[in-house]
Amino acid sequence: MGDSAATQETVTVTILDKEYRVACTEDESAELQASARLLNERMSRIRASGSVIGLERIAVMAALNIAHELIQAKADLTRVPLEQEMLDRLQDKVQSALSKIDTRDS
């Protein structure tokens, strides 16, 4: 998973009642376990819905759903600076207009 120079450990995670052993650094262990819990939750929900049958198909559907959410989150993050830039420009225009009004009134 991570930097090979860091101390590696083996973490056991359970997904749909099956255990998987994954090597990772000590620093990544908590994140790996959280990721496994998320994946297990998503796969369990898909399996319980009964709309998808087969472990491989359930895993693919869960991965697609998580990937879609990641893409949406990244798109939201890239929009924030653009929206802030637009707000900053609007604020500059308002300030400029107000200063012109102030100069005329003086």
Tab-separated table of N, CA and C in Angstrom:
chain	number	residue	atom	x	y	z
A	1	MET	N	0.791	-1.195	0.000
A	1	MET	CA	0.000	0.000	0.000
A	1	MET	C	0.838	1.265	0.000
A	2	GLY	N	1.698	1.464	0.929
A	2	GLY	CA	2.367	2.760	1.041
A	2	GLY	C	3.845	2.689	0.794
A	3	ASP	N	4.578	3.538	1.489
A	3	ASP	CA	6.024	3.683	1.374
A	3	ASP	C	6.720	2.423	1.876
A	4	SER	N	7.536	1.808	1.032
A	4	SER	CA	8.203	0.560	1.406
A	4	SER	C	9.279	0.779	2.470
A	5	ALA	N	9.739	2.005	2.654
A	5	ALA	CA	10.756	2.291	3.664
A	5	ALA	C	10.167	2.263	5.076
A	6	ALA	N	8.859	2.482	5.185
A	6	ALA	CA	8.201	2.476	6.488
A	6	ALA	C	8.008	1.028	6.945
A	7	THR	N	7.830	0.849	8.249
A	7	THR	CA	7.637	-0.481	8.810
A	7	THR	C	6.306	-1.051	8.351
A	8	GLN	N	6.373	-2.238	7.764
A	8	GLN	CA	5.173	-2.900	7.259
A	8	GLN	C	4.574	-3.782	8.350
A	9	GLU	N	3.258	-3.884	8.327
A	9	GLU	CA	2.567	-4.815	9.206
A	9	GLU	C	1.445	-5.449	8.396
A	10	THR	N	0.929	-6.547	8.886
A	10	THR	CA	-0.176	-7.213	8.212
A	10	THR	C	-1.438	-6.982	9.026
A	11	VAL	N	-2.450	-6.472	8.362
A	11	VAL	CA	-3.727	-6.181	9.000
A	11	VAL	C	-4.763	-7.134	8.417
A	12	THR	N	-5.586	-7.705	9.281
A	12	THR	CA	-6.662	-8.584	8.830
A	12	THR	C	-7.961	-7.793	8.847
A	13	VAL	N	-8.631	-7.762	7.701
A	13	VAL	CA	-9.929	-7.090	7.595
A	13	VAL	C	-10.964	-8.121	7.161
A	14	THR	N	-12.209	-7.883	7.525
A	14	THR	CA	-13.286	-8.797	7.165
A	14	THR	C	-14.280	-8.076	6.275
A	15	ILE	N	-14.528	-8.682	5.130
A	15	ILE	CA	-15.488	-8.128	4.178
A	15	ILE	C	-16.424	-9.256	3.783
A	16	LEU	N	-17.710	-9.054	4.024
A	16	LEU	CA	-18.745	-10.065	3.771
A	16	LEU	C	-18.358	-11.417	4.372
A	17	ASP	N	-18.005	-11.393	5.635
A	17	ASP	CA	-17.676	-12.587	6.419
A	17	ASP	C	-16.434	-13.330	5.934
A	18	LYS	N	-15.647	-12.709	5.099
A	18	LYS	CA	-14.414	-13.330	4.616
A	18	LYS	C	-13.238	-12.466	5.062
A	19	GLU	N	-12.207	-13.108	5.590
A	19	GLU	CA	-11.042	-12.370	6.072
A	19	GLU	C	-10.002	-12.210	4.973
A	20	TYR	N	-9.398	-11.029	4.959
A	20	TYR	CA	-8.332	-10.712	4.016
A	20	TYR	C	-7.172	-10.139	4.808
A	21	ARG	N	-5.987	-10.591	4.497
A	21	ARG	CA	-4.772	-10.075	5.137
A	21	ARG	C	-4.116	-9.119	4.151
A	22	VAL	N	-3.858	-7.894	4.641
A	22	VAL	CA	-3.318	-6.844	3.779
A	22	VAL	C	-2.098	-6.235	4.450
A	23	ALA	N	-1.019	-6.103	3.693
A	23	ALA	CA	0.191	-5.462	4.214
A	23	ALA	C	0.057	-3.958	4.039
A	24	CYS	N	0.431	-3.236	5.080
A	24	CYS	CA	0.417	-1.775	5.016
A	24	CYS	C	1.374	-1.249	6.073
A	25	THR	N	1.625	0.049	6.031
A	25	THR	CA	2.460	0.638	7.068
A	25	THR	C	1.623	0.836	8.325
A	26	GLU	N	2.312	0.997	9.422
A	26	GLU	CA	1.621	1.211	10.695
A	26	GLU	C	0.734	2.455	10.619
A	27	ASP	N	1.213	3.490	9.928
A	27	ASP	CA	0.456	4.739	9.786
A	27	ASP	C	-0.826	4.564	8.972
A	28	GLU	N	-0.833	3.593	8.066
A	28	GLU	CA	-1.985	3.390	7.190
A	28	GLU	C	-3.012	2.414	7.763
A	29	SER	N	-2.684	1.759	8.849
A	29	SER	CA	-3.533	0.704	9.402
A	29	SER	C	-4.955	1.174	9.699
A	30	ALA	N	-5.092	2.282	10.380
A	30	ALA	CA	-6.428	2.778	10.739
A	30	ALA	C	-7.236	3.126	9.489
A	31	GLU	N	-6.580	3.746	8.504
A	31	GLU	CA	-7.269	4.093	7.258
A	31	GLU	C	-7.689	2.839	6.499
A	32	LEU	N	-6.834	1.839	6.490
A	32	LEU	CA	-7.167	0.578	5.830
A	32	LEU	C	-8.385	-0.062	6.488
A	33	GLN	N	-8.397	-0.092	7.800
A	33	GLN	CA	-9.527	-0.684	8.513
A	33	GLN	C	-10.808	0.102	8.260
A	34	ALA	N	-10.723	1.426	8.227
A	34	ALA	CA	-11.898	2.246	7.935
A	34	ALA	C	-12.389	1.995	6.511
A	35	SER	N	-11.455	1.855	5.585
A	35	SER	CA	-11.822	1.566	4.192
A	35	SER	C	-12.516	0.213	4.087
A	36	ALA	N	-11.996	-0.771	4.802
A	36	ALA	CA	-12.596	-2.102	4.790
A	36	ALA	C	-14.003	-2.075	5.391
A	37	ARG	N	-14.197	-1.303	6.453
A	37	ARG	CA	-15.531	-1.186	7.059
A	37	ARG	C	-16.517	-0.554	6.076
A	38	LEU	N	-16.062	0.497	5.373
A	38	LEU	CA	-16.909	1.150	4.384
A	38	LEU	C	-17.279	0.170	3.272
A	39	LEU	N	-16.283	-0.525	2.753
A	39	LEU	CA	-16.535	-1.481	1.679
A	39	LEU	C	-17.467	-2.592	2.147
A	40	ASN	N	-17.250	-3.106	3.343
A	40	ASN	CA	-18.109	-4.157	3.888
A	40	ASN	C	-19.556	-3.658	4.012
A	41	GLU	N	-19.702	-2.428	4.500
A	41	GLU	CA	-21.041	-1.847	4.647
A	41	GLU	C	-21.737	-1.744	3.297
A	42	ARG	N	-21.026	-1.228	2.307
A	42	ARG	CA	-21.616	-1.048	0.972
A	42	ARG	C	-21.974	-2.392	0.337
A	43	MET	N	-21.045	-3.335	0.443
A	43	MET	CA	-21.302	-4.648	-0.152
A	43	MET	C	-22.445	-5.354	0.568
A	44	SER	N	-22.525	-5.223	1.876
A	44	SER	CA	-23.613	-5.840	2.645
A	44	SER	C	-24.951	-5.251	2.234
A	45	ARG	N	-24.975	-3.936	2.050
A	45	ARG	CA	-26.211	-3.271	1.631
A	45	ARG	C	-26.658	-3.750	0.247
A	46	ILE	N	-25.706	-3.877	-0.670
A	46	ILE	CA	-26.031	-4.340	-2.030
A	46	ILE	C	-26.519	-5.785	-1.980
A	47	ARG	N	-25.841	-6.623	-1.204
A	47	ARG	CA	-26.251	-8.028	-1.088
A	47	ARG	C	-27.649	-8.129	-0.487
A	48	ALA	N	-27.932	-7.321	0.541
A	48	ALA	CA	-29.240	-7.357	1.206
A	48	ALA	C	-30.372	-6.892	0.292
A	49	SER	N	-30.053	-6.024	-0.655
A	49	SER	CA	-31.093	-5.532	-1.566
A	49	SER	C	-31.599	-6.649	-2.481
A	50	GLY	N	-30.751	-7.660	-2.690
A	50	GLY	CA	-31.145	-8.785	-3.531
A	50	GLY	C	-31.121	-8.495	-5.016
A	51	SER	N	-30.760	-7.276	-5.398
A	51	SER	CA	-30.769	-6.914	-6.817
A	51	SER	C	-29.514	-7.374	-7.552
A	52	VAL	N	-28.456	-7.695	-6.794
A	52	VAL	CA	-27.203	-8.155	-7.407
A	52	VAL	C	-26.809	-9.457	-6.730
A	53	ILE	N	-26.516	-10.459	-7.546
A	53	ILE	CA	-26.152	-11.759	-7.010
A	53	ILE	C	-24.723	-12.090	-7.426
A	54	GLY	N	-23.971	-12.657	-6.511
A	54	GLY	CA	-22.596	-13.048	-6.785
A	54	GLY	C	-21.625	-12.075	-6.162
A	55	LEU	N	-20.646	-12.614	-5.438
A	55	LEU	CA	-19.676	-11.793	-4.719
A	55	LEU	C	-18.932	-10.832	-5.645
A	56	GLU	N	-18.512	-11.328	-6.803
A	56	GLU	CA	-17.762	-10.485	-7.737
A	56	GLU	C	-18.611	-9.319	-8.227
A	57	ARG	N	-19.859	-9.578	-8.560
A	57	ARG	CA	-20.745	-8.507	-9.048
A	57	ARG	C	-21.051	-7.502	-7.936
A	58	ILE	N	-21.234	-8.006	-6.719
A	58	ILE	CA	-21.475	-7.126	-5.576
A	58	ILE	C	-20.261	-6.220	-5.367
A	59	ALA	N	-19.058	-6.789	-5.452
A	59	ALA	CA	-17.829	-6.012	-5.273
A	59	ALA	C	-17.698	-4.949	-6.355
A	60	VAL	N	-18.011	-5.312	-7.596
A	60	VAL	CA	-17.914	-4.352	-8.699
A	60	VAL	C	-18.924	-3.226	-8.513
A	61	MET	N	-20.146	-3.541	-8.125
A	61	MET	CA	-21.160	-2.506	-7.904
A	61	MET	C	-20.747	-1.571	-6.767
A	62	ALA	N	-20.234	-2.139	-5.683
A	62	ALA	CA	-19.775	-1.311	-4.559
A	62	ALA	C	-18.625	-0.412	-5.002
A	63	ALA	N	-17.684	-0.970	-5.761
A	63	ALA	CA	-16.544	-0.181	-6.243
A	63	ALA	C	-17.011	0.940	-7.166
A	64	LEU	N	-17.957	0.646	-8.034
A	64	LEU	CA	-18.482	1.682	-8.932
A	64	LEU	C	-19.175	2.795	-8.147
A	65	ASN	N	-19.959	2.425	-7.153
A	65	ASN	CA	-20.645	3.428	-6.335
A	65	ASN	C	-19.645	4.318	-5.593
A	66	ILE	N	-18.629	3.700	-5.002
A	66	ILE	CA	-17.619	4.464	-4.260
A	66	ILE	C	-16.810	5.345	-5.217
A	67	ALA	N	-16.456	4.818	-6.383
A	67	ALA	CA	-15.715	5.598	-7.370
A	67	ALA	C	-16.538	6.798	-7.835
A	68	HIS	N	-17.831	6.594	-8.047
A	68	HIS	CA	-18.718	7.681	-8.462
A	68	HIS	C	-18.747	8.779	-7.392
A	69	GLU	N	-18.865	8.387	-6.135
A	69	GLU	CA	-18.866	9.355	-5.037
A	69	GLU	C	-17.543	10.113	-4.967
A	70	LEU	N	-16.438	9.417	-5.202
A	70	LEU	CA	-15.122	10.056	-5.197
A	70	LEU	C	-15.018	11.092	-6.311
A	71	ILE	N	-15.478	10.739	-7.496
A	71	ILE	CA	-15.440	11.665	-8.632
A	71	ILE	C	-16.303	12.889	-8.344
A	72	GLN	N	-17.493	12.676	-7.764
A	72	GLN	CA	-18.358	13.804	-7.419
A	72	GLN	C	-17.697	14.702	-6.368
A	73	ALA	N	-17.065	14.090	-5.374
A	73	ALA	CA	-16.406	14.867	-4.319
A	73	ALA	C	-15.256	15.689	-4.887
A	74	LYS	N	-14.475	15.088	-5.792
A	74	LYS	CA	-13.377	15.825	-6.418
A	74	LYS	C	-13.909	16.980	-7.256
A	75	ALA	N	-15.002	16.751	-7.981
A	75	ALA	CA	-15.600	17.816	-8.790
A	75	ALA	C	-16.087	18.944	-7.895
A	76	ASP	N	-16.687	18.608	-6.758
A	76	ASP	CA	-17.145	19.623	-5.814
A	76	ASP	C	-15.971	20.444	-5.288
A	77	LEU	N	-14.849	19.775	-5.004
A	77	LEU	CA	-13.674	20.481	-4.492
A	77	LEU	C	-13.069	21.413	-5.525
A	78	THR	N	-13.104	21.028	-6.790
A	78	THR	CA	-12.531	21.901	-7.819
A	78	THR	C	-13.435	23.091	-8.094
A	79	ARG	N	-14.737	22.947	-7.827
A	79	ARG	CA	-15.660	24.069	-8.030
A	79	ARG	C	-15.503	25.126	-6.946
A	80	VAL	N	-15.120	24.740	-5.757
A	80	VAL	CA	-15.022	25.684	-4.632
A	80	VAL	C	-14.072	26.838	-4.937
A	81	PRO	N	-12.840	26.590	-5.389
A	81	PRO	CA	-11.958	27.736	-5.691
A	81	PRO	C	-12.526	28.632	-6.789
A	82	LEU	N	-13.164	28.047	-7.796
A	82	LEU	CA	-13.741	28.833	-8.884
A	82	LEU	C	-14.858	29.719	-8.350
A	83	GLU	N	-15.730	29.149	-7.521
A	83	GLU	CA	-16.814	29.929	-6.937
A	83	GLU	C	-16.263	31.029	-6.033
A	84	GLN	N	-15.215	30.729	-5.272
A	84	GLN	CA	-14.598	31.734	-4.402
A	84	GLN	C	-14.001	32.854	-5.236
A	85	GLU	N	-13.362	32.488	-6.356
A	85	GLU	CA	-12.779	33.498	-7.238
A	85	GLU	C	-13.872	34.406	-7.801
A	86	MET	N	-15.002	33.813	-8.163
A	86	MET	CA	-16.116	34.600	-8.684
A	86	MET	C	-16.667	35.537	-7.603
A	87	LEU	N	-16.767	35.031	-6.377
A	87	LEU	CA	-17.238	35.871	-5.269
A	87	LEU	C	-16.262	37.004	-4.989
A	88	ASP	N	-14.974	36.711	-5.046
A	88	ASP	CA	-13.958	37.744	-4.820
A	88	ASP	C	-14.060	38.850	-5.878
A	89	ARG	N	-14.238	38.441	-7.143
A	89	ARG	CA	-14.371	39.437	-8.216
A	89	ARG	C	-15.625	40.288	-8.031
A	90	LEU	N	-16.714	39.638	-7.633
A	90	LEU	CA	-17.960	40.357	-7.395
A	90	LEU	C	-17.794	41.348	-6.244
A	91	GLN	N	-17.115	40.908	-5.194
A	91	GLN	CA	-16.868	41.798	-4.055
A	91	GLN	C	-16.018	42.993	-4.484
A	92	ASP	N	-15.005	42.745	-5.316
A	92	ASP	CA	-14.167	43.843	-5.821
A	92	ASP	C	-15.002	44.847	-6.615
A	93	LYS	N	-15.919	44.352	-7.448
A	93	LYS	CA	-16.774	45.241	-8.244
A	93	LYS	C	-17.681	46.064	-7.338
A	94	VAL	N	-18.238	45.417	-6.316
A	94	VAL	CA	-19.104	46.129	-5.382
A	94	VAL	C	-18.309	47.200	-4.648
A	95	GLN	N	-17.115	46.843	-4.172
A	95	GLN	CA	-16.266	47.812	-3.470
A	95	GLN	C	-15.909	48.985	-4.379
A	96	SER	N	-15.611	48.675	-5.623
A	96	SER	CA	-15.259	49.724	-6.584
A	96	SER	C	-16.449	50.660	-6.820
A	97	ALA	N	-17.611	50.070	-6.988
A	97	ALA	CA	-18.822	50.867	-7.196
A	97	ALA	C	-19.131	51.724	-5.980
A	98	LEU	N	-18.960	51.152	-4.788
A	98	LEU	CA	-19.211	51.914	-3.566
A	98	LEU	C	-18.207	53.057	-3.395
A	99	SER	N	-16.973	52.815	-3.743
A	99	SER	CA	-15.975	53.888	-3.616
A	99	SER	C	-16.261	55.002	-4.615
A	100	LYS	N	-16.778	54.702	-5.780
A	100	LYS	CA	-17.149	55.747	-6.757
A	100	LYS	C	-18.311	56.585	-6.229
A	101	ILE	N	-19.261	55.881	-5.571
A	101	ILE	CA	-20.397	56.586	-4.996
A	101	ILE	C	-19.918	57.505	-3.873
A	102	ASP	N	-19.014	56.996	-3.036
A	102	ASP	CA	-18.469	57.775	-1.917
A	102	ASP	C	-17.739	59.029	-2.425
A	103	THR	N	-17.002	58.885	-3.549
A	103	THR	CA	-16.232	60.022	-4.070
A	103	THR	C	-17.173	61.085	-4.636
A	104	ARG	N	-18.262	60.662	-5.229
A	104	ARG	CA	-19.216	61.635	-5.775
A	104	ARG	C	-19.921	62.395	-4.662
A	105	ASP	N	-20.206	61.704	-3.569
A	105	ASP	CA	-20.914	62.340	-2.443
A	105	ASP	C	-20.038	63.323	-1.685
A	106	SER	N	-18.744	63.212	-1.812
A	106	SER	CA	-17.818	64.064	-1.038
A	106	SER	C	-17.660	65.417	-1.620
